[in-house]
Tab-separated table of C-alpha atoms in Angstrom:
chain	number	residue	atom	x	y	z
O	1	MET	CA	110.929	-59.334	-12.950
O	2	GLN	CA	111.377	-55.651	-12.277
O	3	THR	CA	107.856	-54.964	-13.473
O	4	LEU	CA	106.487	-57.658	-11.278
O	5	GLU	CA	108.430	-56.353	-8.314
O	6	LEU	CA	107.138	-52.885	-9.033
O	7	THR	CA	103.527	-53.984	-9.235
O	8	ASP	CA	103.952	-55.983	-6.080
O	9	THR	CA	104.532	-52.744	-4.231
O	10	ASN	CA	101.483	-51.669	-2.184
O	11	TYR	CA	100.054	-49.406	-4.858
O	12	HIS	CA	96.414	-48.623	-5.374
O	13	ARG	CA	94.666	-51.351	-7.349
O	14	LEU	CA	93.842	-49.050	-10.271
O	15	LEU	CA	97.468	-47.907	-10.460
O	16	LYS	CA	98.708	-51.492	-10.384
O	17	ARG	CA	96.554	-52.358	-13.342
O	18	GLN	CA	97.828	-49.415	-15.382
O	19	ILE	CA	101.484	-50.268	-14.535
O	20	ARG	CA	101.042	-53.858	-15.685
O	21	LYS	CA	99.408	-52.752	-18.929
O	22	SER	CA	101.600	-49.877	-20.066
O	23	LEU	CA	104.773	-49.196	-18.030
O	24	PRO	CA	107.939	-50.186	-19.988
O	25	PRO	CA	110.625	-52.034	-18.020
O	26	GLU	CA	113.243	-49.379	-18.703
O	27	LEU	CA	111.208	-46.860	-16.731
O	28	ALA	CA	110.690	-49.016	-13.715
O	29	GLU	CA	114.140	-48.310	-12.284
O	30	HIS	CA	114.099	-44.573	-12.830
O	31	PRO	CA	113.932	-42.682	-9.475
O	32	ASP	CA	111.702	-39.904	-10.832
O	33	MET	CA	109.220	-42.485	-12.044
O	34	GLN	CA	109.067	-44.005	-8.599
O	35	ASP	CA	108.328	-40.558	-7.091
O	36	PHE	CA	105.680	-40.007	-9.745
O	37	LEU	CA	104.072	-43.359	-9.054
O	38	LEU	CA	104.022	-42.668	-5.345
O	39	THR	CA	102.316	-39.304	-5.994
O	40	VAL	CA	99.742	-40.946	-8.262
O	41	ASN	CA	99.210	-43.658	-5.686
O	42	GLN	CA	98.590	-40.976	-3.056
O	43	ALA	CA	96.031	-39.310	-5.329
O	44	TYR	CA	94.304	-42.644	-5.966
O	45	THR	CA	94.195	-43.342	-2.237
O	46	GLU	CA	92.709	-39.941	-1.396
O	47	TYR	CA	90.205	-40.306	-4.194
O	48	GLN	CA	89.206	-43.704	-2.826
O	49	ASP	CA	88.748	-42.230	0.628
O	50	ASP	CA	86.604	-39.411	-0.763
O	51	LEU	CA	84.615	-41.901	-2.792
O	52	THR	CA	84.047	-44.085	0.250
O	53	ARG	CA	82.892	-41.128	2.290
O	54	MET	CA	80.591	-40.022	-0.525
O	55	GLU	CA	79.070	-43.485	-0.762
O	56	LEU	CA	78.533	-43.467	2.984
O	57	ILE	CA	76.837	-40.048	2.789
O	58	LEU	CA	74.702	-41.151	-0.136
O	59	GLU	CA	73.726	-44.294	1.723
O	60	GLN	CA	72.716	-42.299	4.768
O	61	SER	CA	70.813	-39.762	2.635
O	62	SER	CA	69.073	-42.538	0.763
O	63	GLY	CA	68.002	-44.079	4.050
O	64	GLU	CA	66.671	-40.774	5.298
O	65	LEU	CA	64.888	-40.140	2.008
O	66	PHE	CA	63.363	-43.588	2.199
O	67	LYS	CA	62.130	-42.951	5.710
O	68	ALA	CA	60.793	-39.529	4.733
O	69	ASN	CA	59.090	-40.952	1.677
O	70	ARG	CA	57.535	-43.711	3.759
O	71	GLU	CA	56.300	-41.105	6.315
O	72	LEU	CA	54.918	-38.913	3.543
O	73	SER	CA	53.138	-41.914	2.067
O	74	ARG	CA	51.617	-42.688	5.467
O	75	ILE	CA	50.502	-39.082	5.956
O	76	ALA	CA	49.080	-38.939	2.423
O	77	GLN	CA	47.157	-42.129	3.109
O	78	GLU	CA	45.769	-40.733	6.360
O	79	LYS	CA	44.775	-37.450	4.710
O	80	THR	CA	43.116	-39.333	1.863
O	81	GLU	CA	41.126	-41.394	4.362
O	82	GLU	CA	40.243	-38.264	6.354
O	83	ALA	CA	39.121	-36.484	3.190
O	84	ALA	CA	37.002	-39.469	2.199
O	85	LEU	CA	35.472	-39.603	5.704
O	86	THR	CA	34.840	-35.842	5.696
O	87	SER	CA	33.253	-36.054	2.281
O	88	LYS	CA	31.052	-38.897	3.452
O	89	ARG	CA	30.033	-37.000	6.556
O	90	LEU	CA	29.329	-33.896	4.496
O	91	GLU	CA	27.150	-35.921	2.165
O	92	GLU	CA	25.310	-37.342	5.184
O	93	VAL	CA	24.822	-33.873	6.657
O	94	VAL	CA	23.611	-32.431	3.364
O	95	GLY	CA	21.340	-35.417	2.917
O	96	SER	CA	19.857	-34.961	6.397
O	97	ILE	CA	19.046	-31.245	5.934
O	98	SER	CA	15.300	-30.735	5.795
O	99	GLU	CA	15.632	-27.768	3.441
O	100	VAL	CA	16.410	-28.196	-0.232
O	101	LEU	CA	19.832	-26.866	-1.178
O	102	VAL	CA	19.446	-25.702	-4.744
O	103	GLN	CA	21.703	-24.385	-7.457
O	104	LEU	CA	20.419	-23.011	-10.754
O	105	ASP	CA	22.153	-21.832	-13.884
O	106	ARG	CA	21.314	-18.472	-15.417
O	107	GLU	CA	18.390	-19.967	-17.348
O	108	GLY	CA	16.842	-21.426	-14.201
O	109	ASN	CA	17.827	-25.075	-14.743
O	110	PHE	CA	18.762	-27.242	-11.772
O	111	THR	CA	22.504	-27.894	-11.477
O	112	TYR	CA	22.475	-29.175	-7.887
O	113	LEU	CA	19.859	-30.572	-5.499
O	114	ASN	CA	20.206	-32.432	-2.218
O	115	GLN	CA	18.075	-35.370	-1.099
O	116	ALA	CA	15.513	-33.085	0.567
O	117	TRP	CA	14.164	-32.245	-2.912
O	118	GLU	CA	13.008	-35.813	-3.397
O	119	THR	CA	11.719	-36.007	0.186
O	120	ILE	CA	9.533	-32.909	-0.232
O	121	THR	CA	8.412	-33.173	-3.846
O	122	GLY	CA	8.748	-36.875	-4.624
O	123	TYR	CA	10.764	-36.166	-7.798
O	124	PRO	CA	14.115	-38.057	-8.015
O	125	VAL	CA	17.179	-35.842	-7.751
O	126	ASN	CA	19.036	-37.428	-10.699
O	127	ALA	CA	16.036	-37.051	-12.995
O	128	SER	CA	15.514	-33.424	-11.922
O	129	LEU	CA	19.062	-32.204	-12.552
O	130	GLY	CA	19.334	-30.290	-15.816
O	131	GLN	CA	15.575	-29.690	-15.886
O	132	PRO	CA	14.077	-26.168	-15.711
O	133	PHE	CA	12.640	-25.237	-12.322
O	134	THR	CA	9.522	-23.818	-14.001
O	135	GLY	CA	8.745	-27.283	-15.375
O	136	PHE	CA	7.892	-28.481	-11.858
O	137	LEU	CA	5.548	-25.568	-11.122
O	138	PRO	CA	1.892	-25.242	-12.092
O	139	PRO	CA	1.221	-22.802	-14.933
O	140	LEU	CA	0.566	-19.094	-14.706
O	141	GLU	CA	1.106	-17.535	-11.285
O	142	SER	CA	3.909	-19.719	-9.863
O	143	ARG	CA	5.998	-19.806	-13.064
O	144	GLU	CA	5.626	-16.074	-13.603
O	145	LYS	CA	6.531	-15.450	-9.967
O	146	LEU	CA	9.710	-17.559	-10.246
O	147	VAL	CA	10.800	-15.679	-13.358
O	148	GLU	CA	10.158	-12.406	-11.542
O	149	ILE	CA	12.216	-13.581	-8.536
O	150	LEU	CA	15.206	-14.600	-10.684
O	151	GLN	CA	15.077	-11.377	-12.675
O	152	ASN	CA	14.905	-9.233	-9.565
O	153	GLU	CA	18.238	-7.618	-8.745
O	154	THR	CA	17.467	-7.444	-4.999
O	155	LEU	CA	17.324	-11.163	-4.243
O	156	GLY	CA	17.514	-12.827	-0.846
O	157	LYS	CA	13.992	-12.176	0.470
O	158	GLU	CA	11.966	-15.350	0.930
O	159	GLU	CA	9.009	-15.778	-1.425
O	160	THR	CA	6.476	-18.590	-1.686
O	161	LEU	CA	5.709	-20.756	-4.716
O	162	ARG	CA	2.946	-23.286	-5.230
O	163	ILE	CA	4.002	-26.715	-6.487
O	164	PHE	CA	2.378	-30.087	-7.082
O	165	THR	CA	4.341	-33.107	-5.903
O	166	ALA	CA	4.911	-36.288	-7.886
O	167	ASP	CA	1.825	-37.694	-6.109
O	168	GLY	CA	-0.309	-34.719	-7.182
O	169	LEU	CA	-0.429	-33.065	-3.747
O	170	GLU	CA	-0.387	-29.288	-3.518
O	171	LYS	CA	2.470	-27.836	-1.478
O	172	TRP	CA	3.990	-24.433	-0.889
O	173	LEU	CA	7.738	-23.846	-1.083
O	174	GLY	CA	9.557	-20.961	0.512
O	175	ILE	CA	12.293	-19.910	-1.915
O	176	SER	CA	15.307	-17.767	-1.044
O	177	VAL	CA	18.004	-17.483	-3.715
O	178	SER	CA	20.924	-15.193	-4.455
O	179	PRO	CA	23.092	-14.829	-7.568
O	180	TYR	CA	26.604	-16.258	-7.576
O	181	TYR	CA	29.548	-15.321	-9.747
O	182	ALA	CA	32.760	-16.868	-11.143
O	183	ASN	CA	35.587	-14.644	-12.417
O	184	GLY	CA	33.246	-11.694	-12.169
O	185	GLN	CA	30.630	-13.328	-14.402
O	186	HIS	CA	27.098	-14.114	-13.239
O	187	ILE	CA	26.692	-17.836	-13.807
O	188	GLY	CA	23.635	-18.770	-11.768
O	189	PHE	CA	21.770	-18.760	-8.460
O	190	THR	CA	22.142	-20.564	-5.140
O	191	GLY	CA	19.738	-20.773	-2.246
O	192	THR	CA	17.251	-22.903	-0.379
O	193	LEU	CA	13.752	-24.274	-0.787
O	194	SER	CA	11.704	-25.141	2.289
O	195	ASP	CA	8.314	-26.738	2.807
O	196	VAL	CA	6.108	-23.936	4.203
O	197	THR	CA	2.785	-25.613	3.458
O	198	ALA	CA	1.792	-25.717	7.139
O	199	ARG	CA	2.609	-22.040	7.600
O	200	VAL	CA	0.748	-20.912	4.462
O	201	THR	CA	-2.261	-23.034	5.430
O	202	ALA	CA	-2.241	-21.559	8.930
O	203	GLU	CA	-1.972	-18.020	7.546
O	204	THR	CA	-4.876	-18.665	5.190
O	205	LYS	CA	-7.002	-20.001	8.047
O	206	LEU	CA	-5.963	-17.069	10.236
O	207	LYS	CA	-7.051	-14.582	7.585
O	208	SER	CA	-10.353	-16.402	7.243
O	209	TYR	CA	-10.846	-16.440	11.029
O	210	THR	CA	-9.924	-12.734	11.189
O	211	ARG	CA	-12.529	-11.864	8.568
O	212	ASP	CA	-15.105	-13.937	10.433
O	213	LEU	CA	-14.157	-12.273	13.720
O	214	GLU	CA	-14.433	-8.806	12.206
O	215	ARG	CA	-17.839	-9.691	10.827
O	216	ILE	CA	-18.984	-11.111	14.167
O	217	ASN	CA	-17.695	-8.054	16.041
O	218	ALA	CA	-19.547	-5.758	13.652
O	219	GLU	CA	-22.718	-7.797	14.139
O	220	LEU	CA	-22.168	-7.738	17.906
O	221	ASP	CA	-21.792	-3.959	17.919
O	222	GLN	CA	-24.939	-3.598	15.849
O	223	PHE	CA	-26.809	-6.034	18.096
O	224	ALA	CA	-25.658	-4.232	21.263
O	225	TYR	CA	-26.714	-0.888	19.842
O	226	VAL	CA	-30.159	-2.159	18.834
O	227	VAL	CA	-30.719	-3.969	22.143
O	228	SER	CA	-29.619	-0.972	24.193
O	229	HIS	CA	-31.880	1.304	22.171
O	230	ASP	CA	-34.828	-1.047	22.596
O	231	LEU	CA	-34.153	-1.324	26.350
O	232	LYS	CA	-33.624	2.382	26.944
O	233	ALA	CA	-36.856	3.399	25.226
O	234	PRO	CA	-39.209	1.701	27.751
O	235	LEU	CA	-36.995	2.850	30.626
O	236	ARG	CA	-37.386	6.462	29.546
O	237	ALA	CA	-41.137	5.903	29.183
O	238	ILE	CA	-41.306	4.544	32.750
O	239	ASN	CA	-39.334	7.522	34.027
O	240	ASN	CA	-41.550	10.011	32.189
O	241	LEU	CA	-44.770	8.286	33.286
O	242	SER	CA	-43.659	8.278	36.912
O	243	GLU	CA	-42.950	12.027	36.723
O	244	TRP	CA	-46.330	12.730	35.100
O	245	ILE	CA	-48.185	10.617	37.655
O	246	GLU	CA	-46.331	12.335	40.487
O	247	GLU	CA	-47.281	15.750	39.067
O	248	ASP	CA	-50.940	14.740	38.602
O	249	ILE	CA	-51.402	13.469	42.146
O	250	ALA	CA	-48.871	15.688	43.890
O	251	ASP	CA	-51.480	16.831	46.480
O	252	MET	CA	-52.286	13.205	47.338
O	253	LEU	CA	-48.721	11.936	47.764
O	254	GLU	CA	-47.399	11.499	51.256
O	255	GLY	CA	-43.833	10.862	52.493
O	256	ASP	CA	-43.438	7.119	51.838
O	257	THR	CA	-45.274	7.216	48.523
O	258	ARG	CA	-43.195	10.165	47.282
O	259	ASP	CA	-40.026	8.301	48.310
O	260	GLN	CA	-41.194	5.246	46.356
O	261	PHE	CA	-41.565	7.354	43.213
O	262	ARG	CA	-38.034	8.729	43.657
O	263	LEU	CA	-36.770	5.177	44.268
O	264	LEU	CA	-38.523	4.022	41.079
O	265	ARG	CA	-36.822	6.703	38.999
O	266	GLY	CA	-33.503	5.873	40.679
O	267	ARG	CA	-33.858	2.249	39.608
O	268	VAL	CA	-34.643	3.406	36.064
O	269	HIS	CA	-31.451	5.507	35.972
O	270	ARG	CA	-29.443	2.607	37.400
O	271	MET	CA	-30.774	0.299	34.694
O	272	GLU	CA	-29.840	2.842	32.020
O	273	ASN	CA	-26.358	3.159	33.525
O	274	LEU	CA	-26.000	-0.638	33.495
O	275	ILE	CA	-26.932	-0.735	29.812
O	276	ASN	CA	-24.373	1.957	29.042
O	277	GLY	CA	-21.803	0.063	31.127
O	278	ILE	CA	-22.421	-3.148	29.201
O	279	LEU	CA	-21.939	-1.290	25.920
O	280	SER	CA	-18.678	0.258	27.155
O	281	TYR	CA	-17.411	-3.097	28.435
O	282	SER	CA	-18.216	-4.891	25.173
O	283	ARG	CA	-16.241	-2.297	23.222
O	284	ALA	CA	-13.300	-1.933	25.623
O	285	GLY	CA	-10.075	-3.208	24.050
O	286	ARG	CA	-11.749	-3.948	20.710
O	287	ILE	CA	-12.278	-0.489	19.300
O	288	LYS	CA	-8.843	0.787	18.269
O	289	THR	CA	-8.191	4.507	18.353
O	290	VAL	CA	-5.397	6.521	16.826
O	291	LYS	CA	-2.178	6.443	18.832
O	292	GLU	CA	-0.588	9.791	19.475
O	293	LYS	CA	2.241	11.413	21.407
O	294	PHE	CA	1.365	13.499	24.441
O	295	LEU	CA	2.680	14.580	27.837
O	296	ILE	CA	1.445	12.374	30.668
O	297	ASN	CA	1.352	15.341	33.024
O	298	SER	CA	-1.017	17.263	30.719
O	299	LEU	CA	-3.373	14.280	30.428
O	300	VAL	CA	-3.509	13.773	34.204
O	301	ASP	CA	-4.209	17.503	34.751
O	302	GLU	CA	-7.133	17.382	32.302
O	303	ILE	CA	-8.600	14.308	34.004
O	304	CYS	CA	-8.278	15.724	37.530
O	305	GLU	CA	-9.972	18.982	36.522
O	306	SER	CA	-13.030	17.032	35.344
O	307	PHE	CA	-13.894	15.748	38.851
O	308	SER	CA	-15.933	17.555	41.492
O	309	THR	CA	-17.536	16.417	44.752
O	310	LYS	CA	-19.337	17.820	47.773
O	311	LYS	CA	-16.408	16.829	50.013
O	312	PRO	CA	-13.094	18.710	49.948
O	313	LEU	CA	-11.018	17.084	47.186
O	314	SER	CA	-7.257	17.410	46.614
O	315	PHE	CA	-4.992	15.821	44.008
O	316	HIS	CA	-1.287	15.052	44.349
O	317	ILE	CA	0.553	14.575	41.054
O	318	GLU	CA	3.840	12.623	41.157
O	319	GLY	CA	6.055	11.990	38.120
O	320	GLU	CA	8.415	13.655	35.663
O	321	ALA	CA	6.533	16.622	34.197
O	322	HIS	CA	8.106	16.328	30.721
O	323	THR	CA	7.591	12.571	30.274
O	324	GLU	CA	6.096	11.873	26.839
O	325	ILE	CA	4.255	8.737	25.786
O	326	GLU	CA	2.924	7.417	22.483
O	327	ALA	CA	-0.314	5.531	23.139
O	328	GLU	CA	-4.076	5.351	22.670
O	329	LYS	CA	-4.941	8.445	24.656
O	330	ILE	CA	-8.618	7.575	24.973
O	331	ALA	CA	-7.904	4.120	26.444
O	332	LEU	CA	-5.388	5.465	28.980
O	333	THR	CA	-7.815	8.265	29.905
O	334	GLN	CA	-10.579	5.711	30.456
O	335	ILE	CA	-8.419	3.710	32.873
O	336	LEU	CA	-7.289	6.722	34.920
O	337	GLN	CA	-10.814	8.156	35.052
O	338	ASN	CA	-12.271	4.883	36.360
O	339	LEU	CA	-9.585	4.459	39.033
O	340	ILE	CA	-9.854	8.075	40.213
O	341	SER	CA	-13.665	7.898	40.151
O	342	ASN	CA	-13.615	4.806	42.382
O	343	GLY	CA	-11.202	6.490	44.787
O	344	ILE	CA	-13.635	9.381	45.139
O	345	LYS	CA	-16.926	7.449	45.047
O	346	TYR	CA	-16.074	4.935	47.774
O	347	ASN	CA	-14.080	7.320	50.006
O	348	ASP	CA	-15.271	7.420	53.633
O	349	LYS	CA	-13.059	10.283	54.804
O	350	PRO	CA	-14.322	13.861	55.310
O	351	GLU	CA	-11.532	15.120	53.043
O	352	ILE	CA	-10.592	13.139	49.935
O	353	ASP	CA	-6.940	12.848	48.878
O	354	ILE	CA	-6.123	11.314	45.476
O	355	THR	CA	-2.558	10.615	44.318
O	356	VAL	CA	-1.733	10.044	40.647
O	357	GLY	CA	1.809	9.199	39.536
O	358	TRP	CA	3.956	7.429	36.959
O	359	LYS	CA	7.434	5.930	36.627
O	360	ASP	CA	9.609	5.073	33.639
O	361	LEU	CA	10.595	1.382	33.902
O	362	GLY	CA	12.585	1.236	30.663
O	363	SER	CA	10.413	-0.852	28.336
O	364	GLN	CA	7.159	0.341	29.890
O	365	PHE	CA	5.602	2.887	32.221
O	366	GLU	CA	4.080	2.161	35.605
O	367	PHE	CA	1.109	4.306	36.667
O	368	TYR	CA	-0.483	4.383	40.094
O	369	VAL	CA	-3.660	5.908	41.534
O	370	GLY	CA	-3.995	6.042	45.313
O	371	ASP	CA	-6.700	7.240	47.702
O	372	ASN	CA	-7.156	7.670	51.456
O	373	GLY	CA	-10.372	5.631	51.538
O	374	PRO	CA	-11.393	2.596	53.612
O	375	GLY	CA	-9.082	0.128	51.833
O	376	ILE	CA	-9.978	-3.170	50.162
O	377	SER	CA	-9.735	-6.467	51.990
O	378	PRO	CA	-7.331	-8.924	50.249
O	379	GLU	CA	-10.066	-11.498	49.577
O	380	PHE	CA	-11.779	-8.989	47.272
O	381	HIS	CA	-8.715	-8.004	45.220
O	382	GLU	CA	-9.722	-10.309	42.353
O	383	ARG	CA	-13.481	-9.974	42.708
O	384	ILE	CA	-13.563	-6.207	42.143
O	385	PHE	CA	-12.414	-6.691	38.517
O	386	VAL	CA	-15.433	-8.904	37.675
O	387	ILE	CA	-18.235	-7.085	35.873
O	388	PHE	CA	-21.217	-5.966	38.027
O	389	GLN	CA	-19.329	-6.799	41.260
O	390	THR	CA	-19.395	-4.088	43.938
O	391	LEU	CA	-18.175	-4.145	47.554
O	392	GLN	CA	-20.991	-1.975	48.847
O	393	ALA	CA	-24.720	-2.275	48.282
O	394	ARG	CA	-25.942	-0.187	45.365
O	395	ASP	CA	-28.474	1.476	47.655
O	396	GLU	CA	-25.566	2.858	49.680
O	397	VAL	CA	-23.321	3.865	46.783
O	398	GLU	CA	-24.717	4.141	43.271
O	399	SER	CA	-22.444	2.023	41.021
O	400	THR	CA	-22.760	-0.266	38.026
O	401	GLY	CA	-19.734	-2.438	38.878
O	402	VAL	CA	-18.410	-2.030	35.338
O	403	GLY	CA	-15.580	0.510	35.720
O	404	LEU	CA	-12.840	-1.776	37.065
O	405	ALA	CA	-13.925	-4.567	34.693
O	406	ILE	CA	-13.324	-2.171	31.793
O	407	VAL	CA	-9.914	-1.250	33.257
O	408	LYS	CA	-8.930	-4.935	33.472
O	409	LYS	CA	-10.155	-5.677	29.960
O	410	ILE	CA	-8.177	-2.813	28.381
O	411	LEU	CA	-5.003	-3.792	30.255
O	412	ASP	CA	-5.402	-7.458	29.274
O	413	GLU	CA	-5.590	-6.396	25.629
O	414	LYS	CA	-2.296	-4.504	26.135
O	415	HIS	CA	-0.718	-7.515	27.890
O	416	SER	CA	-0.272	-5.241	30.892
O	417	LYS	CA	-0.679	-5.999	34.596
O	418	ILE	CA	-2.607	-4.358	37.427
O	419	ARG	CA	-2.072	-4.915	41.158
O	420	ILE	CA	-3.385	-3.510	44.424
O	421	GLU	CA	-1.648	-2.304	47.576
O	422	THR	CA	-3.983	-1.481	50.448
O	423	ALA	CA	-4.054	-0.752	54.176
O	424	MET	CA	-7.456	-1.195	55.814
O	425	GLY	CA	-8.779	2.120	57.031
O	426	GLU	CA	-5.946	4.069	55.413
O	427	GLY	CA	-6.446	3.751	51.659
O	428	THR	CA	-5.751	1.822	48.436
O	429	THR	CA	-3.316	2.240	45.559
O	430	PHE	CA	-3.789	0.662	42.130
O	431	PHE	CA	-0.611	0.050	40.091
O	432	PHE	CA	-0.731	-0.784	36.382
O	433	THR	CA	1.820	-0.990	33.551
O	434	TRP	CA	1.535	0.484	30.065
O	435	PRO	CA	3.743	-0.352	27.044
O	436	LYS	CA	6.091	2.319	25.692
O	437	ASN	CA	6.007	3.814	22.201
O	438	GLU	CA	3.118	1.836	20.759
O	439	VAL	CA	3.214	1.567	16.962
O	440	LYS	CA	0.730	3.889	15.290
O	441	ASP	CA	-2.374	2.006	14.245
O	442	ILE	CA	-6.063	2.539	13.750
């Protein structure tokens, strides 16, 4: 009964079980035992509280871990889908590239090709992988050239290779490859192949056309020389005969007849000048001369000193004295001489003033030649650059009408412009541009 009463006390359930199993009855009534049991009961109770709190914490942590794991699973799923989508898009992009993306091992065998390889050559990608690149090239020059490209230490420059497609068509591939390394070891080459058949064909045609043009120009020069020689010979004969006839019948010639003889010889000289003008015009812009560096001021001084006239003539030079240019000196001299000559020839003033100047515009120079002549009406600004066109009758001013046509032709060949500023009765100024620092050529 005492044991039962003792176990009926509100002890912890684990303590109750131990009391029932092992506590002798003689100890149940001992006061110290009761204190001991109360202490043990207190320890059991505190342990139970700690255990309950621990279970609660573990439950909360488990819930949080579950939520975190579920979130991580969702994120991993999204990233997997994004990676798959990115990979698909990358494959689509690579497949849509018109150039062949190529990878070769050190021996020159294909290790990677995109779909453009099959599009250009007709050979399936899967069947080409692992095959040597040289096996797809015709023998001799293309294979040797590929080997030379891969053995060259300075790779990266585009070269061209001839190839026959699966259908037997000839094509040209532009190849640009560079070596790639792994762990410091050279393991192969990467680069691109592009279809340059159209470009190579165009270059071949251009070279053929250039050769034909050079031949035609040479024939034209020869023809012009022969024709001019054949035309000048009878003109000189006419001139000489007219002089001999005039000497033989000098005592019989009267005023009008003598003037007719002088007019005849004048027409002969004009015809010879026209022939020379045609020759100069046909060669203007075609015959390349050596480009050289020189001071513009020195060139203009030399040109101005070469002119003389019965009227008082003065030159005004405007421009930086130390400006240097690299150009075809003969062509630039020809332009300035023609413009200055026109300013003098057609001048109606008792004293002739010519202005020559230049300006540095950055990428080019601008030259100008002005005079104090009668001016040029705007409706003739285009006409004066047409060959054989003159504004005054040739009987009034002797002119072939070729000078300004030559100027325009040379400037057109240089992709330069010429324009006119004029004031009727006061004068005209011609402005033209000239490229800077022309590359030396012959």
